[in-house]
Amino acid sequence: MTATDVRAPLYEARHLSKSYGSVRAVRDVSLHVSAGELVGLVGDNGAGKSTLVKMLSGVYAPDEGELLVDGIEKHWKSPHEAMQAGVETLYQDSGLALDLTIGANVFLGREKMQRGILGKLGFLNQREMDKEAAEDLERTGIAVAASRRKVGQLSGGQRQAVAIGRAVAWAKKVIILDEPTNHLGARQAGEVLSVMQAARDRGLGVIFISHTLPHILQVCDRIVVMRLGAVVRDAPTSAFTAETLLGAITGLHVGE
Amino acid sequence: MSLLAERSSTVAAADADREPSLVRRIVGNQQFILLVAFIVLFAFFTERNSVFLSVSEIGNNVTEFCTLIMLAVGETFVIATGGIDLSVASTAEFAGIVAAFGMEHSASHGQAFIIALGTVIALFTGAFVGLVNALLINVLKLVPFVATLVTLGAGAGMCLVLTGGSPVDNDINAIDMTRPLLGPFSWPAMIIIGITIISGLYLHLSRFGRYTFAIGSNPFAARAVGINVTLHTYLVYILSGILAGLTGMYLFMQLGSGSPTSADGAELTAIAAVVIGGARLTGGSARLTGTVLGAAILTIVSSGLIIMNVSPNFNQVAVAICIALAASLQVLRRGTRKEA
């Protein structure tokens, strides 16, 4: 019996299915994440992870099944709606505007306006955004330079740090990270992992998608394994070793 | 902890970036180079012929600048989103002609009323063409180049259909209003300069401008954070259309008629001003001060050539040289940044 079983799921997917034409990308998948839980989602290419993530983050509507936040059913019309409900997603390609500054990116879509008439006329309070962006990133444990720099001037690792910092800073309930450690060096990947753990410790539900199994085994509380569009294992990390996890993914030693 | 070690190194890098050497700061600042180029050109033309410095000649330059700058401002917004608007010049002509017809039917009213009416008609005509552009882009999914090429052709064609090819004269004398009032500035010129300043503030300091750059930089990211990219596309092309329509009214006031050829080729000059100003044609990066300086340089080059008795046919060549110089300046800048 783990603590997970007692806690109510913060975000829950029940019996999701999604087809593209005749291809059933996701078949009857159920998944949940609780507050303060870090769930790993693994599977081979084509296992249906990306499709599942896109349904969870509001990019696609599921053909069947339901999504519940705090037990209340949700039908996302857009990723933005999911974001407003507290579900943040960090995509593989990070979703930053490279020509904008760090501060502008952190606040993109939720700008702080000037007070009074200037704000009503549509003018931004960039100074406050820069200041708060720096504080937000600092709080999530992310090392980036001054808010005024353009994201395009940053290294790949720093860009990823900004993207994660933005997602963690804004996520009210759940944060979904799709391959956040891709293209990162060992040290930067380690930083990303500790940022995820910090987010979990702050009470967020974290869903971590990765091909890098050592990272999954290192930080996750629970691991969900997908194969051929279905969930084949959903168990606490302690139930897996590197070998049995790989076996579950490839389907060669299921249930070992 | 590695985190802290990295922080100190990245902060140091940022500080180095914030205070680059004087040389690099100058080479890296397109606006500064453009300003210097403008002053040098101005001094050169004045040295060639001191008439260049006279209030009346400066007034001519201001008039020319004003016919170009609103097209270039609209183009700056469009280009910042990663689009292009080829229709601005034909829209200006079309709006000028429609306004000329509209004013003809209200010739019994006072002059101020007629001009205001013409301005409103031109504004809405421009907005309509901008709306058509955005519909072609958003609904028919045409790329901006093709969509605005369609309206460029359609607008020019409509001008000929409406006028039979000759200017629309309507006995409304607005030329008085385009005479200098304050130094070399007529009151329409002052309004146009005011619109330009406000546009600059909106492009660089407002949420509208922020979204404009965000869409040009990464439309996927913009959409993901809830920016209504489709709506913004409508607004940007309508803005460009409105500014083109107002340019059409300004041309009408100068010429005293709505002419189907008054702005021919101006779309390329407007795009040239934006490019010389340092904007990236793929979107995400533009400066309105750059566009203003680009338009100012193009204006004084063409009037300077006239004053030096160079055939106006060379004007296009001069514009081409300006573009080539500005574009290579950008390449040079990118080079120095990489070394940094």
mmCIF file with all atom_site columns, C-alpha atoms in Angstrom, chain B residues 198-323:
data_model
loop_
_atom_site.group_PDB
_atom_site.id
_atom_site.type_symbol
_atom_site.label_atom_id
_atom_site.label_alt_id
_atom_site.label_comp_id
_atom_site.label_asym_id
_atom_site.label_entity_id
_atom_site.label_seq_id
_atom_site.pdbx_PDB_ins_code
_atom_site.Cartn_x
_atom_site.Cartn_y
_atom_site.Cartn_z
_atom_site.occupancy
_atom_site.B_iso_or_equiv
_atom_site.pdbx_formal_charge
_atom_site.auth_seq_id
_atom_site.auth_comp_id
_atom_site.auth_asym_id
_atom_site.auth_atom_id
_atom_site.pdbx_PDB_model_num
ATOM 1   C CA . ILE B 1 198 ? 1.560  56.020 -31.920 1.00 0.00 ? 198 ILE B CA 1
ATOM 2   C CA . SER B 1 199 ? 2.102  52.983 -34.152 1.00 0.00 ? 199 SER B CA 1
ATOM 3   C CA . GLY B 1 200 ? 5.652  52.713 -32.870 1.00 0.00 ? 200 GLY B CA 1
ATOM 4   C CA . LEU B 1 201 ? 4.467  52.826 -29.267 1.00 0.00 ? 201 LEU B CA 1
ATOM 5   C CA . TYR B 1 202 ? 1.911  50.121 -29.991 1.00 0.00 ? 202 TYR B CA 1
ATOM 6   C CA . LEU B 1 203 ? 4.346  47.921 -31.880 1.00 0.00 ? 203 LEU B CA 1
ATOM 7   C CA . HIS B 1 204 ? 6.970  47.954 -29.149 1.00 0.00 ? 204 HIS B CA 1
ATOM 8   C CA . LEU B 1 205 ? 5.179  48.605 -25.875 1.00 0.00 ? 205 LEU B CA 1
ATOM 9   C CA . SER B 1 206 ? 1.683  47.164 -26.138 1.00 0.00 ? 206 SER B CA 1
ATOM 10  C CA . ARG B 1 207 ? 0.171  43.716 -25.911 1.00 0.00 ? 207 ARG B CA 1
ATOM 11  C CA . PHE B 1 208 ? -0.921 44.033 -29.541 1.00 0.00 ? 208 PHE B CA 1
ATOM 12  C CA . GLY B 1 209 ? 2.684  44.531 -30.597 1.00 0.00 ? 209 GLY B CA 1
ATOM 13  C CA . ARG B 1 210 ? 3.903  41.741 -28.337 1.00 0.00 ? 210 ARG B CA 1
ATOM 14  C CA . TYR B 1 211 ? 1.486  39.306 -29.978 1.00 0.00 ? 211 TYR B CA 1
ATOM 15  C CA . THR B 1 212 ? 2.517  40.576 -33.406 1.00 0.00 ? 212 THR B CA 1
ATOM 16  C CA . PHE B 1 213 ? 6.134  39.628 -32.730 1.00 0.00 ? 213 PHE B CA 1
ATOM 17  C CA . ALA B 1 214 ? 5.190  36.394 -30.964 1.00 0.00 ? 214 ALA B CA 1
ATOM 18  C CA . ILE B 1 215 ? 3.213  35.219 -34.006 1.00 0.00 ? 215 ILE B CA 1
ATOM 19  C CA . GLY B 1 216 ? 6.050  36.115 -36.348 1.00 0.00 ? 216 GLY B CA 1
ATOM 20  C CA . SER B 1 217 ? 8.573  34.416 -34.113 1.00 0.00 ? 217 SER B CA 1
ATOM 21  C CA . ASN B 1 218 ? 6.715  31.164 -33.382 1.00 0.00 ? 218 ASN B CA 1
ATOM 22  C CA . PRO B 1 219 ? 3.038  30.872 -34.368 1.00 0.00 ? 219 PRO B CA 1
ATOM 23  C CA . PHE B 1 220 ? 2.773  27.477 -32.695 1.00 0.00 ? 220 PHE B CA 1
ATOM 24  C CA . ALA B 1 221 ? 3.945  28.882 -29.365 1.00 0.00 ? 221 ALA B CA 1
ATOM 25  C CA . ALA B 1 222 ? 1.652  31.875 -29.764 1.00 0.00 ? 222 ALA B CA 1
ATOM 26  C CA . ARG B 1 223 ? -1.338 29.638 -30.319 1.00 0.00 ? 223 ARG B CA 1
ATOM 27  C CA . ALA B 1 224 ? -0.359 27.359 -27.442 1.00 0.00 ? 224 ALA B CA 1
ATOM 28  C CA . VAL B 1 225 ? -0.458 30.198 -24.912 1.00 0.00 ? 225 VAL B CA 1
ATOM 29  C CA . GLY B 1 226 ? -3.903 31.221 -26.096 1.00 0.00 ? 226 GLY B CA 1
ATOM 30  C CA . ILE B 1 227 ? -3.099 34.033 -28.530 1.00 0.00 ? 227 ILE B CA 1
ATOM 31  C CA . ASN B 1 228 ? -5.828 34.170 -31.166 1.00 0.00 ? 228 ASN B CA 1
ATOM 32  C CA . VAL B 1 229 ? -3.542 34.036 -34.181 1.00 0.00 ? 229 VAL B CA 1
ATOM 33  C CA . THR B 1 230 ? -6.416 34.129 -36.662 1.00 0.00 ? 230 THR B CA 1
ATOM 34  C CA . LEU B 1 231 ? -7.963 37.235 -35.109 1.00 0.00 ? 231 LEU B CA 1
ATOM 35  C CA . HIS B 1 232 ? -4.578 38.919 -34.887 1.00 0.00 ? 232 HIS B CA 1
ATOM 36  C CA . THR B 1 233 ? -3.967 38.226 -38.570 1.00 0.00 ? 233 THR B CA 1
ATOM 37  C CA . TYR B 1 234 ? -7.268 39.937 -39.393 1.00 0.00 ? 234 TYR B CA 1
ATOM 38  C CA . LEU B 1 235 ? -6.313 42.942 -37.266 1.00 0.00 ? 235 LEU B CA 1
ATOM 39  C CA . VAL B 1 236 ? -2.826 43.341 -38.704 1.00 0.00 ? 236 VAL B CA 1
ATOM 40  C CA . TYR B 1 237 ? -3.930 43.206 -42.356 1.00 0.00 ? 237 TYR B CA 1
ATOM 41  C CA . ILE B 1 238 ? -6.867 45.505 -41.645 1.00 0.00 ? 238 ILE B CA 1
ATOM 42  C CA . LEU B 1 239 ? -4.456 47.933 -39.967 1.00 0.00 ? 239 LEU B CA 1
ATOM 43  C CA . SER B 1 240 ? -2.216 47.831 -43.015 1.00 0.00 ? 240 SER B CA 1
ATOM 44  C CA . GLY B 1 241 ? -5.275 48.397 -45.226 1.00 0.00 ? 241 GLY B CA 1
ATOM 45  C CA . ILE B 1 242 ? -6.437 51.349 -43.116 1.00 0.00 ? 242 ILE B CA 1
ATOM 46  C CA . LEU B 1 243 ? -3.026 53.018 -43.292 1.00 0.00 ? 243 LEU B CA 1
ATOM 47  C CA . ALA B 1 244 ? -2.973 52.426 -47.055 1.00 0.00 ? 244 ALA B CA 1
ATOM 48  C CA . GLY B 1 245 ? -6.467 53.919 -47.316 1.00 0.00 ? 245 GLY B CA 1
ATOM 49  C CA . LEU B 1 246 ? -5.365 57.018 -45.406 1.00 0.00 ? 246 LEU B CA 1
ATOM 50  C CA . THR B 1 247 ? -2.365 57.273 -47.719 1.00 0.00 ? 247 THR B CA 1
ATOM 51  C CA . GLY B 1 248 ? -4.828 57.237 -50.603 1.00 0.00 ? 248 GLY B CA 1
ATOM 52  C CA . MET B 1 249 ? -6.670 60.182 -49.077 1.00 0.00 ? 249 MET B CA 1
ATOM 53  C CA . TYR B 1 250 ? -3.385 62.006 -48.562 1.00 0.00 ? 250 TYR B CA 1
ATOM 54  C CA . LEU B 1 251 ? -2.499 61.441 -52.223 1.00 0.00 ? 251 LEU B CA 1
ATOM 55  C CA . PHE B 1 252 ? -5.926 62.749 -53.212 1.00 0.00 ? 252 PHE B CA 1
ATOM 56  C CA . MET B 1 253 ? -5.327 65.896 -51.179 1.00 0.00 ? 253 MET B CA 1
ATOM 57  C CA . GLN B 1 254 ? -1.979 66.486 -52.848 1.00 0.00 ? 254 GLN B CA 1
ATOM 58  C CA . LEU B 1 255 ? -3.151 65.838 -56.387 1.00 0.00 ? 255 LEU B CA 1
ATOM 59  C CA . GLY B 1 256 ? -6.679 67.193 -56.114 1.00 0.00 ? 256 GLY B CA 1
ATOM 60  C CA . SER B 1 257 ? -7.906 64.023 -57.772 1.00 0.00 ? 257 SER B CA 1
ATOM 61  C CA . GLY B 1 258 ? -8.157 60.291 -57.256 1.00 0.00 ? 258 GLY B CA 1
ATOM 62  C CA . SER B 1 259 ? -5.569 58.844 -59.587 1.00 0.00 ? 259 SER B CA 1
ATOM 63  C CA . PRO B 1 260 ? -5.306 55.171 -60.595 1.00 0.00 ? 260 PRO B CA 1
ATOM 64  C CA . THR B 1 261 ? -1.523 55.430 -60.922 1.00 0.00 ? 261 THR B CA 1
ATOM 65  C CA . SER B 1 262 ? -0.571 57.827 -58.099 1.00 0.00 ? 262 SER B CA 1
ATOM 66  C CA . ALA B 1 263 ? 1.099  55.190 -55.931 1.00 0.00 ? 263 ALA B CA 1
ATOM 67  C CA . ASP B 1 264 ? 2.279  52.680 -58.512 1.00 0.00 ? 264 ASP B CA 1
ATOM 68  C CA . GLY B 1 265 ? 5.230  50.700 -57.244 1.00 0.00 ? 265 GLY B CA 1
ATOM 69  C CA . ALA B 1 266 ? 5.044  52.193 -53.753 1.00 0.00 ? 266 ALA B CA 1
ATOM 70  C CA . GLU B 1 267 ? 4.521  48.760 -52.173 1.00 0.00 ? 267 GLU B CA 1
ATOM 71  C CA . LEU B 1 268 ? 8.082  47.861 -53.095 1.00 0.00 ? 268 LEU B CA 1
ATOM 72  C CA . THR B 1 269 ? 9.437  51.141 -51.723 1.00 0.00 ? 269 THR B CA 1
ATOM 73  C CA . ALA B 1 270 ? 7.495  50.523 -48.498 1.00 0.00 ? 270 ALA B CA 1
ATOM 74  C CA . ILE B 1 271 ? 8.856  46.985 -48.184 1.00 0.00 ? 271 ILE B CA 1
ATOM 75  C CA . ALA B 1 272 ? 12.316 48.379 -48.964 1.00 0.00 ? 272 ALA B CA 1
ATOM 76  C CA . ALA B 1 273 ? 11.972 50.886 -46.108 1.00 0.00 ? 273 ALA B CA 1
ATOM 77  C CA . VAL B 1 274 ? 11.070 48.081 -43.701 1.00 0.00 ? 274 VAL B CA 1
ATOM 78  C CA . VAL B 1 275 ? 13.939 45.890 -44.857 1.00 0.00 ? 275 VAL B CA 1
ATOM 79  C CA . ILE B 1 276 ? 16.440 48.758 -44.712 1.00 0.00 ? 276 ILE B CA 1
ATOM 80  C CA . GLY B 1 277 ? 15.112 49.410 -41.202 1.00 0.00 ? 277 GLY B CA 1
ATOM 81  C CA . GLY B 1 278 ? 16.438 46.023 -40.163 1.00 0.00 ? 278 GLY B CA 1
ATOM 82  C CA . ALA B 1 279 ? 13.283 43.900 -40.082 1.00 0.00 ? 279 ALA B CA 1
ATOM 83  C CA . ARG B 1 280 ? 13.507 40.212 -40.801 1.00 0.00 ? 280 ARG B CA 1
ATOM 84  C CA . LEU B 1 281 ? 11.190 39.187 -43.652 1.00 0.00 ? 281 LEU B CA 1
ATOM 85  C CA . THR B 1 282 ? 10.426 35.861 -41.984 1.00 0.00 ? 282 THR B CA 1
ATOM 86  C CA . GLY B 1 283 ? 8.899  37.724 -39.047 1.00 0.00 ? 283 GLY B CA 1
ATOM 87  C CA . GLY B 1 284 ? 9.508  38.151 -35.338 1.00 0.00 ? 284 GLY B CA 1
ATOM 88  C CA . SER B 1 285 ? 11.956 41.021 -35.613 1.00 0.00 ? 285 SER B CA 1
ATOM 89  C CA . ALA B 1 286 ? 11.406 44.634 -36.694 1.00 0.00 ? 286 ALA B CA 1
ATOM 90  C CA . ARG B 1 287 ? 11.925 48.157 -35.362 1.00 0.00 ? 287 ARG B CA 1
ATOM 91  C CA . LEU B 1 288 ? 9.622  51.006 -36.226 1.00 0.00 ? 288 LEU B CA 1
ATOM 92  C CA . THR B 1 289 ? 12.438 53.527 -35.781 1.00 0.00 ? 289 THR B CA 1
ATOM 93  C CA . GLY B 1 290 ? 14.312 51.513 -38.409 1.00 0.00 ? 290 GLY B CA 1
ATOM 94  C CA . THR B 1 291 ? 11.374 51.712 -40.780 1.00 0.00 ? 291 THR B CA 1
ATOM 95  C CA . VAL B 1 292 ? 11.128 55.481 -40.242 1.00 0.00 ? 292 VAL B CA 1
ATOM 96  C CA . LEU B 1 293 ? 14.838 55.923 -40.968 1.00 0.00 ? 293 LEU B CA 1
ATOM 97  C CA . GLY B 1 294 ? 14.587 53.589 -43.952 1.00 0.00 ? 294 GLY B CA 1
ATOM 98  C CA . ALA B 1 295 ? 11.711 55.627 -45.384 1.00 0.00 ? 295 ALA B CA 1
ATOM 99  C CA . ALA B 1 296 ? 13.567 58.880 -44.658 1.00 0.00 ? 296 ALA B CA 1
ATOM 100 C CA . ILE B 1 297 ? 16.699 57.664 -46.447 1.00 0.00 ? 297 ILE B CA 1
ATOM 101 C CA . LEU B 1 298 ? 14.733 56.477 -49.491 1.00 0.00 ? 298 LEU B CA 1
ATOM 102 C CA . THR B 1 299 ? 12.930 59.836 -49.575 1.00 0.00 ? 299 THR B CA 1
ATOM 103 C CA . ILE B 1 300 ? 16.025 61.998 -49.534 1.00 0.00 ? 300 ILE B CA 1
ATOM 104 C CA . VAL B 1 301 ? 17.872 59.737 -51.970 1.00 0.00 ? 301 VAL B CA 1
ATOM 105 C CA . SER B 1 302 ? 15.152 60.122 -54.581 1.00 0.00 ? 302 SER B CA 1
ATOM 106 C CA . SER B 1 303 ? 14.792 63.885 -54.084 1.00 0.00 ? 303 SER B CA 1
ATOM 107 C CA . GLY B 1 304 ? 18.562 64.302 -53.845 1.00 0.00 ? 304 GLY B CA 1
ATOM 108 C CA . LEU B 1 305 ? 19.021 62.612 -57.206 1.00 0.00 ? 305 LEU B CA 1
ATOM 109 C CA . ILE B 1 306 ? 16.513 65.011 -58.721 1.00 0.00 ? 306 ILE B CA 1
ATOM 110 C CA . ILE B 1 307 ? 18.319 67.982 -57.233 1.00 0.00 ? 307 ILE B CA 1
ATOM 111 C CA . MET B 1 308 ? 21.595 66.673 -58.667 1.00 0.00 ? 308 MET B CA 1
ATOM 112 C CA . ASN B 1 309 ? 19.909 66.484 -62.092 1.00 0.00 ? 309 ASN B CA 1
ATOM 113 C CA . VAL B 1 310 ? 20.203 62.731 -62.214 1.00 0.00 ? 310 VAL B CA 1
ATOM 114 C CA . SER B 1 311 ? 17.447 61.178 -64.297 1.00 0.00 ? 311 SER B CA 1
ATOM 115 C CA . PRO B 1 312 ? 14.558 60.008 -62.097 1.00 0.00 ? 312 PRO B CA 1
ATOM 116 C CA . ASN B 1 313 ? 14.823 56.719 -63.945 1.00 0.00 ? 313 ASN B CA 1
ATOM 117 C CA . PHE B 1 314 ? 17.819 55.994 -61.764 1.00 0.00 ? 314 PHE B CA 1
ATOM 118 C CA . ASN B 1 315 ? 15.652 56.165 -58.684 1.00 0.00 ? 315 ASN B CA 1
ATOM 119 C CA . GLN B 1 316 ? 14.837 52.458 -58.728 1.00 0.00 ? 316 GLN B CA 1
ATOM 120 C CA . VAL B 1 317 ? 18.517 51.642 -59.056 1.00 0.00 ? 317 VAL B CA 1
ATOM 121 C CA . ALA B 1 318 ? 19.257 53.844 -56.048 1.00 0.00 ? 318 ALA B CA 1
ATOM 122 C CA . VAL B 1 319 ? 16.551 52.069 -54.027 1.00 0.00 ? 319 VAL B CA 1
ATOM 123 C CA . ALA B 1 320 ? 18.061 48.739 -55.037 1.00 0.00 ? 320 ALA B CA 1
ATOM 124 C CA . ILE B 1 321 ? 21.503 49.862 -53.883 1.00 0.00 ? 321 ILE B CA 1
ATOM 125 C CA . CYS B 1 322 ? 20.068 50.999 -50.525 1.00 0.00 ? 322 CYS B CA 1
ATOM 126 C CA . ILE B 1 323 ? 18.447 47.584 -50.023 1.00 0.00 ? 323 ILE B CA 1
#
